[in-house]
C-alpha positions as a Markdown table, in Angstrom:
| # | Residue | x | y | z |
|---|---|---|---|---|
| 1 | Met | 30.2 | -3.4 | 67.4 |
| 2 | Lys | 33.0 | -4.9 | 69.5 |
| 3 | Ile | 32.4 | -5.2 | 73.2 |
| 4 | Phe | 35.6 | -4.4 | 75.0 |
| 5 | Ser | 35.8 | -7.4 | 77.3 |
| 6 | Pro | 39.0 | -8.9 | 78.7 |
| 7 | Leu | 37.8 | -12.3 | 77.7 |
| 8 | Leu | 37.1 | -11.2 | 74.1 |
| 9 | Asp | 40.5 | -9.4 | 73.8 |
| 10 | Arg | 42.2 | -12.7 | 74.4 |
| 11 | Thr | 40.7 | -14.1 | 71.3 |
| 12 | Thr | 41.7 | -11.1 | 69.2 |
| 13 | Pro | 44.2 | -12.2 | 66.5 |
| 14 | Trp | 47.2 | -10.1 | 67.5 |
| 15 | Leu | 50.1 | -9.8 | 65.1 |
| 16 | Cys | 52.9 | -12.4 | 65.2 |
| 17 | Tyr | 55.7 | -13.6 | 62.9 |
| 18 | Arg | 56.6 | -17.3 | 62.4 |
| 19 | Ala | 60.1 | -18.4 | 61.4 |
| 20 | Pro | 60.1 | -19.9 | 57.9 |
| 21 | Thr | 62.6 | -22.6 | 58.5 |
| 22 | Thr | 61.7 | -23.3 | 62.2 |
| 23 | Pro | 57.9 | -23.5 | 62.1 |
| 24 | Asp | 57.5 | -23.8 | 65.8 |
| 25 | Leu | 59.3 | -20.5 | 66.5 |
| 26 | Val | 57.1 | -17.5 | 66.8 |
| 27 | Tyr | 57.6 | -13.8 | 67.7 |
| 28 | Phe | 54.7 | -12.0 | 69.3 |
| 29 | Ser | 54.6 | -8.2 | 68.5 |
| 30 | Cys | 53.9 | -6.5 | 71.8 |
| 31 | Asn | 52.9 | -2.8 | 71.7 |
| 32 | Lys | 55.2 | -0.3 | 73.5 |
| 33 | Cys | 58.0 | -2.9 | 73.8 |
| 34 | Ala | 60.2 | -2.0 | 70.9 |
| 35 | Ser | 57.6 | -3.6 | 68.5 |
| 36 | Thr | 58.5 | -1.3 | 65.6 |
| 37 | Leu | 62.2 | -2.3 | 65.9 |
| 38 | Tyr | 61.5 | -6.0 | 66.1 |
| 39 | Asp | 58.7 | -6.0 | 63.5 |
| 40 | Lys | 61.3 | -4.5 | 61.1 |
| 41 | Leu | 63.8 | -7.2 | 62.0 |
| 42 | Phe | 61.5 | -10.1 | 61.4 |
| 43 | Glu | 60.1 | -8.6 | 58.2 |
| 44 | Lys | 63.7 | -8.2 | 56.9 |
| 45 | Leu | 64.4 | -11.8 | 57.8 |
| 46 | Glu | 61.3 | -12.7 | 55.8 |
| 47 | Trp | 59.4 | -14.3 | 58.6 |
| 48 | Asn | 55.7 | -15.1 | 57.9 |
| 49 | Lys | 53.0 | -12.8 | 59.3 |
| 50 | Ile | 50.5 | -14.8 | 61.4 |
| 51 | Thr | 48.3 | -14.0 | 64.4 |
| 52 | Thr | 47.9 | -15.4 | 67.9 |
| 53 | Ala | 45.0 | -17.5 | 66.5 |
| 54 | Asp | 47.6 | -19.5 | 64.5 |
| 55 | Ile | 49.8 | -20.4 | 67.5 |
| 56 | Asn | 49.9 | -23.9 | 69.0 |
| 57 | Trp | 50.4 | -22.8 | 72.6 |
| 58 | Asp | 51.4 | -26.3 | 73.7 |
| 59 | Asn | 54.1 | -26.9 | 71.0 |
| 60 | Asp | 55.3 | -23.5 | 69.6 |
| 61 | Phe | 58.1 | -21.6 | 71.2 |
| 62 | Val | 56.7 | -18.1 | 71.4 |
| 63 | Phe | 58.9 | -15.1 | 72.5 |
| 64 | Ser | 58.4 | -11.4 | 72.9 |
| 65 | Tyr | 59.7 | -8.4 | 74.7 |
| 66 | Ile | 58.6 | -6.8 | 78.0 |
| 67 | Arg | 59.2 | -3.6 | 79.9 |
| 68 | His | 58.0 | -2.5 | 83.3 |
| 69 | Pro | 54.2 | -2.7 | 83.1 |
| 70 | Val | 53.5 | 0.7 | 84.7 |
| 71 | Val | 55.9 | 2.4 | 82.2 |
| 72 | Arg | 54.4 | 0.5 | 79.3 |
| 73 | His | 50.9 | 1.3 | 80.4 |
| 74 | Arg | 51.4 | 5.0 | 80.7 |
| 75 | Lys | 53.3 | 5.2 | 77.4 |
| 76 | Gly | 50.4 | 3.4 | 75.9 |
| 77 | Ile | 47.9 | 5.9 | 77.3 |
| 78 | Val | 50.1 | 8.8 | 75.9 |
| 79 | Glu | 50.2 | 7.1 | 72.5 |
| 80 | Gly | 46.5 | 6.6 | 72.5 |
| 81 | Ile | 46.0 | 10.3 | 73.1 |
| 82 | Phe | 48.5 | 11.5 | 70.6 |
| 83 | Ser | 47.7 | 9.1 | 67.8 |
| 84 | Phe | 44.0 | 8.7 | 68.1 |
| 85 | Tyr | 42.6 | 11.7 | 70.1 |
| 86 | Pro | 45.1 | 14.5 | 69.5 |
| 87 | Tyr | 42.4 | 17.1 | 70.0 |
| 88 | Met | 42.3 | 16.0 | 73.7 |
| 89 | Lys | 45.9 | 16.9 | 74.4 |
| 90 | Gln | 45.1 | 20.4 | 75.3 |
| 91 | Val | 42.4 | 19.2 | 77.8 |
| 92 | Phe | 45.0 | 17.2 | 79.8 |
| 93 | Asn | 48.2 | 19.1 | 79.3 |
| 94 | Asn | 49.4 | 20.9 | 82.4 |
| 95 | Asn | 46.1 | 20.3 | 84.1 |
| 96 | Leu | 46.6 | 18.2 | 87.3 |
| 97 | Gln | 42.9 | 17.5 | 87.8 |
| 98 | His | 42.4 | 16.2 | 84.3 |
| 99 | Leu | 45.8 | 14.3 | 84.3 |
| 100 | Thr | 44.7 | 12.6 | 87.5 |
| 101 | Phe | 41.5 | 11.5 | 85.7 |
| 102 | Leu | 43.6 | 10.2 | 82.8 |
| 103 | Ala | 45.9 | 8.3 | 85.2 |
| 104 | Asn | 42.9 | 6.3 | 86.4 |
| 105 | Ile | 41.9 | 5.0 | 83.0 |
| 106 | Thr | 42.9 | 1.4 | 82.3 |
| 107 | Ser | 43.0 | 1.7 | 78.5 |
| 108 | Ile | 42.2 | 4.1 | 75.6 |
| 109 | Glu | 43.0 | 1.6 | 72.8 |
| 110 | Ala | 45.2 | -1.4 | 72.2 |
| 111 | His | 48.5 | 0.3 | 73.1 |
| 112 | Ser | 47.5 | 0.5 | 76.7 |
| 113 | Tyr | 46.0 | -3.0 | 76.9 |
| 114 | Ser | 47.8 | -5.2 | 79.5 |
| 115 | Ile | 49.6 | -8.3 | 78.4 |
| 116 | His | 47.1 | -10.4 | 80.4 |
| 117 | Arg | 44.2 | -8.7 | 78.6 |
| 118 | Met | 45.7 | -9.6 | 75.3 |
| 119 | Leu | 47.0 | -13.1 | 76.0 |
| 120 | Gly | 45.5 | -14.4 | 79.2 |
| 121 | Asp | 47.5 | -17.2 | 80.8 |
| 122 | Asn | 49.2 | -18.0 | 77.5 |
| 123 | Ala | 51.6 | -15.2 | 78.5 |
| 124 | Leu | 53.0 | -17.7 | 81.0 |
| 125 | Lys | 53.9 | -20.1 | 78.2 |
| 126 | Met | 56.1 | -17.5 | 76.5 |
| 127 | His | 59.8 | -16.6 | 76.6 |
| 128 | Trp | 60.1 | -12.9 | 77.5 |
| 129 | Leu | 63.1 | -10.6 | 77.0 |
| 130 | Pro | 63.3 | -7.4 | 79.0 |
| 131 | Ile | 64.1 | -4.2 | 77.1 |
| 132 | Asp | 64.6 | -1.9 | 80.1 |
| 133 | Thr | 67.4 | -3.6 | 82.0 |
| 134 | Glu | 71.1 | -3.9 | 81.7 |
| 135 | Val | 70.6 | -6.9 | 79.4 |
| 136 | Asp | 71.3 | -6.1 | 75.8 |
| 137 | His | 68.0 | -7.3 | 74.3 |
| 138 | Lys | 69.3 | -6.9 | 70.7 |
| 139 | Gln | 72.2 | -9.2 | 71.4 |
| 140 | Glu | 70.0 | -11.6 | 73.4 |
| 141 | Thr | 67.7 | -11.7 | 70.3 |
| 142 | Val | 70.5 | -12.7 | 68.0 |
| 143 | Asn | 71.7 | -15.3 | 70.5 |
| 144 | Leu | 68.2 | -16.7 | 70.8 |
| 145 | Leu | 67.8 | -17.0 | 67.0 |
| 146 | Lys | 71.1 | -18.8 | 66.6 |
| 147 | Thr | 70.2 | -21.1 | 69.5 |
| 148 | Lys | 67.1 | -22.0 | 67.5 |
| 149 | Gln | 69.1 | -22.6 | 64.4 |
| 150 | Gln | 67.7 | -19.5 | 62.7 |
| 151 | Ile | 70.1 | -18.1 | 60.2 |
| 152 | Val | 70.8 | -14.4 | 60.6 |
| 153 | Pro | 72.9 | -13.1 | 57.7 |
| 154 | Thr | 75.9 | -11.1 | 58.7 |
| 155 | Glu | 74.6 | -8.0 | 56.8 |
| 156 | Val | 71.2 | -8.2 | 58.6 |
| 157 | Glu | 72.8 | -8.7 | 62.0 |
| 158 | Asn | 75.1 | -5.7 | 61.4 |
| 159 | Trp | 72.2 | -3.6 | 60.2 |
| 160 | Phe | 70.1 | -4.6 | 63.2 |
| 161 | Met | 72.8 | -4.0 | 65.8 |
| 162 | Ser | 73.5 | -0.5 | 64.4 |
| 163 | Leu | 69.9 | 0.6 | 64.5 |
| 164 | Gly | 69.0 | 3.3 | 67.0 |
| 165 | Lys | 65.8 | 3.4 | 69.1 |
| 166 | Glu | 62.7 | 3.2 | 67.0 |
| 167 | Asn | 59.8 | 5.6 | 67.6 |
| 168 | Glu | 61.6 | 7.8 | 70.0 |
| 169 | Ser | 59.1 | 10.1 | 71.7 |
| 170 | Tyr | 58.9 | 13.7 | 70.4 |
| 171 | Leu | 59.6 | 16.3 | 73.1 |
| 172 | Glu | 55.9 | 17.2 | 73.4 |
| 173 | Glu | 54.9 | 13.5 | 73.9 |
| 174 | Leu | 57.8 | 13.0 | 76.4 |
| 175 | Asn | 56.7 | 16.0 | 78.4 |
| 176 | Phe | 53.1 | 14.7 | 78.4 |
| 177 | Tyr | 54.3 | 11.3 | 79.6 |
| 178 | Asn | 56.4 | 12.9 | 82.4 |
| 179 | Gln | 53.4 | 14.8 | 83.6 |
| 180 | Leu | 51.3 | 11.7 | 83.6 |
| 181 | Ser | 54.1 | 9.8 | 85.4 |
| 182 | Ser | 54.1 | 12.4 | 88.2 |
| 183 | Ile | 50.6 | 11.2 | 89.3 |
| 184 | Gln | 50.6 | 8.5 | 91.9 |
| 185 | Ile | 49.6 | 5.1 | 90.5 |
| 186 | Pro | 46.0 | 4.4 | 91.5 |
| 187 | Pro | 45.2 | 1.1 | 93.2 |
| 188 | Glu | 42.8 | 0.2 | 90.4 |
| 189 | Ile | 45.6 | 0.5 | 87.8 |
| 190 | Leu | 47.9 | -1.6 | 89.9 |
| 191 | Ser | 45.2 | -4.2 | 90.2 |
| 192 | Tyr | 44.7 | -4.1 | 86.4 |
| 193 | Leu | 48.5 | -4.6 | 85.9 |
| 194 | Asp | 49.0 | -7.1 | 88.7 |
| 195 | Phe | 49.5 | -10.1 | 86.4 |
| 196 | Asp | 51.9 | -8.1 | 84.1 |
| 197 | Ile | 53.9 | -6.9 | 87.1 |
| 198 | Cys | 54.4 | -10.4 | 88.4 |
| 199 | Leu | 55.3 | -11.6 | 84.9 |
| 200 | Tyr | 57.9 | -8.8 | 84.6 |
| 201 | Asp | 59.4 | -9.5 | 88.0 |
| 202 | Lys | 59.7 | -13.2 | 87.1 |
| 203 | Thr | 61.4 | -12.3 | 83.8 |
| 204 | Ile | 64.0 | -10.0 | 85.3 |
| 205 | Thr | 64.8 | -12.0 | 88.5 |
| 206 | Pro | 67.8 | -14.3 | 88.0 |
| 207 | Pro | 67.4 | -17.9 | 88.9 |
| 208 | Pro | 68.5 | -18.7 | 92.5 |
| 209 | His | 71.6 | -20.6 | 91.3 |
| 210 | Ile | 72.8 | -17.4 | 89.7 |
| 211 | Ile | 71.9 | -15.3 | 92.7 |
| 212 | Ala | 73.8 | -17.5 | 95.2 |
| 213 | Pro | 75.7 | -20.2 | 93.3 |
| 214 | Gln | 77.9 | -21.4 | 96.2 |
| 215 | Tyr | 75.1 | -21.5 | 98.7 |
| 216 | Tyr | 72.8 | -23.2 | 96.2 |
| 217 | Ser | 74.9 | -26.2 | 95.4 |
| 218 | Ala | 76.2 | -26.7 | 98.9 |
| 219 | Arg | 72.7 | -26.5 | 100.4 |
| 220 | Ile | 71.3 | -29.0 | 97.9 |
| 221 | Gln | 74.1 | -31.5 | 98.8 |
| 222 | Glu | 73.3 | -31.0 | 102.5 |
| 223 | Leu | 69.6 | -31.8 | 101.9 |
| 224 | Gln | 70.4 | -34.8 | 99.7 |
| 225 | Val | 72.6 | -36.2 | 102.5 |
| 226 | Gln | 69.4 | -36.0 | 104.6 |
| 227 | Gly | 67.6 | -38.3 | 102.1 |
| 228 | Ile | 65.8 | -35.5 | 100.2 |
| 229 | Ser | 65.4 | -36.0 | 96.5 |
| 230 | Gln | 67.2 | -33.7 | 94.0 |
| 231 | Ser | 64.0 | -32.0 | 92.8 |
| 232 | His | 62.6 | -31.5 | 96.3 |
| 233 | Ala | 65.9 | -30.1 | 97.5 |
| 234 | Glu | 65.9 | -27.6 | 94.6 |
| 235 | Glu | 62.4 | -26.5 | 95.5 |
| 236 | Ile | 63.5 | -25.9 | 99.2 |
| 237 | Val | 66.6 | -24.0 | 98.2 |
| 238 | Asp | 64.8 | -21.9 | 95.7 |
| 239 | Ala | 62.4 | -20.8 | 98.4 |
| 240 | Glu | 65.2 | -20.1 | 100.8 |
| 241 | Val | 67.1 | -18.0 | 98.3 |
| 242 | Tyr | 64.0 | -16.0 | 97.3 |
| 243 | Ala | 63.3 | -15.4 | 101.0 |
| 244 | Asn | 66.9 | -14.2 | 101.5 |
| 245 | Lys | 67.6 | -17.0 | 104.1 |
| 246 | His | 70.9 | -17.6 | 102.4 |
| 247 | Ile | 72.2 | -14.2 | 103.4 |
């Protein structure tokens, strides 16, 4: 019998794919983050199935996809109900009291596990691509693979770019998700997702030199004139930009 402990979950061999011609390149399949779409892509590219137990976290370049943790968590709760406990749908559906109870549950099964629960601090060593921003994550994926000298045949790229959304929610499932999302997020759930939220915010926040390029370079030069090293100057300006002192 498995004991559901955050510590033990981090040693669970989660599904990944390793590039056949670039052995240090690994894709981690993250539930509720377009994993069906990307699993299909890397199977079509004939990447080798491995698990997180096979990753060298100090040397491998591991990438995956991320969406807002609260959205991901609640979609995971809904999938858990619909896929594993469908007989419970009628208990929660259109019942505010029961939905409030459900909104306080950290997880039903793996689809609602937090990234931190699955990977621990190894999540900080990964390259994350957001799937819920203006960034075209499919194009960013193709760009990343080409940067890593991974061949993407034209026919595969065209097939991939023309694919629609995978696993689109059925109307009943979407309605259930909307009901659950109408419940205020409990503090315990925010605490459970705290690491993931920080990771997501870090992923979608542009570097300071993109936020304020003119201020960034001019301010670094100003600090260097004062005898401050390049690296220390960058740290100071980063902090100033994130605190909006440049505005």
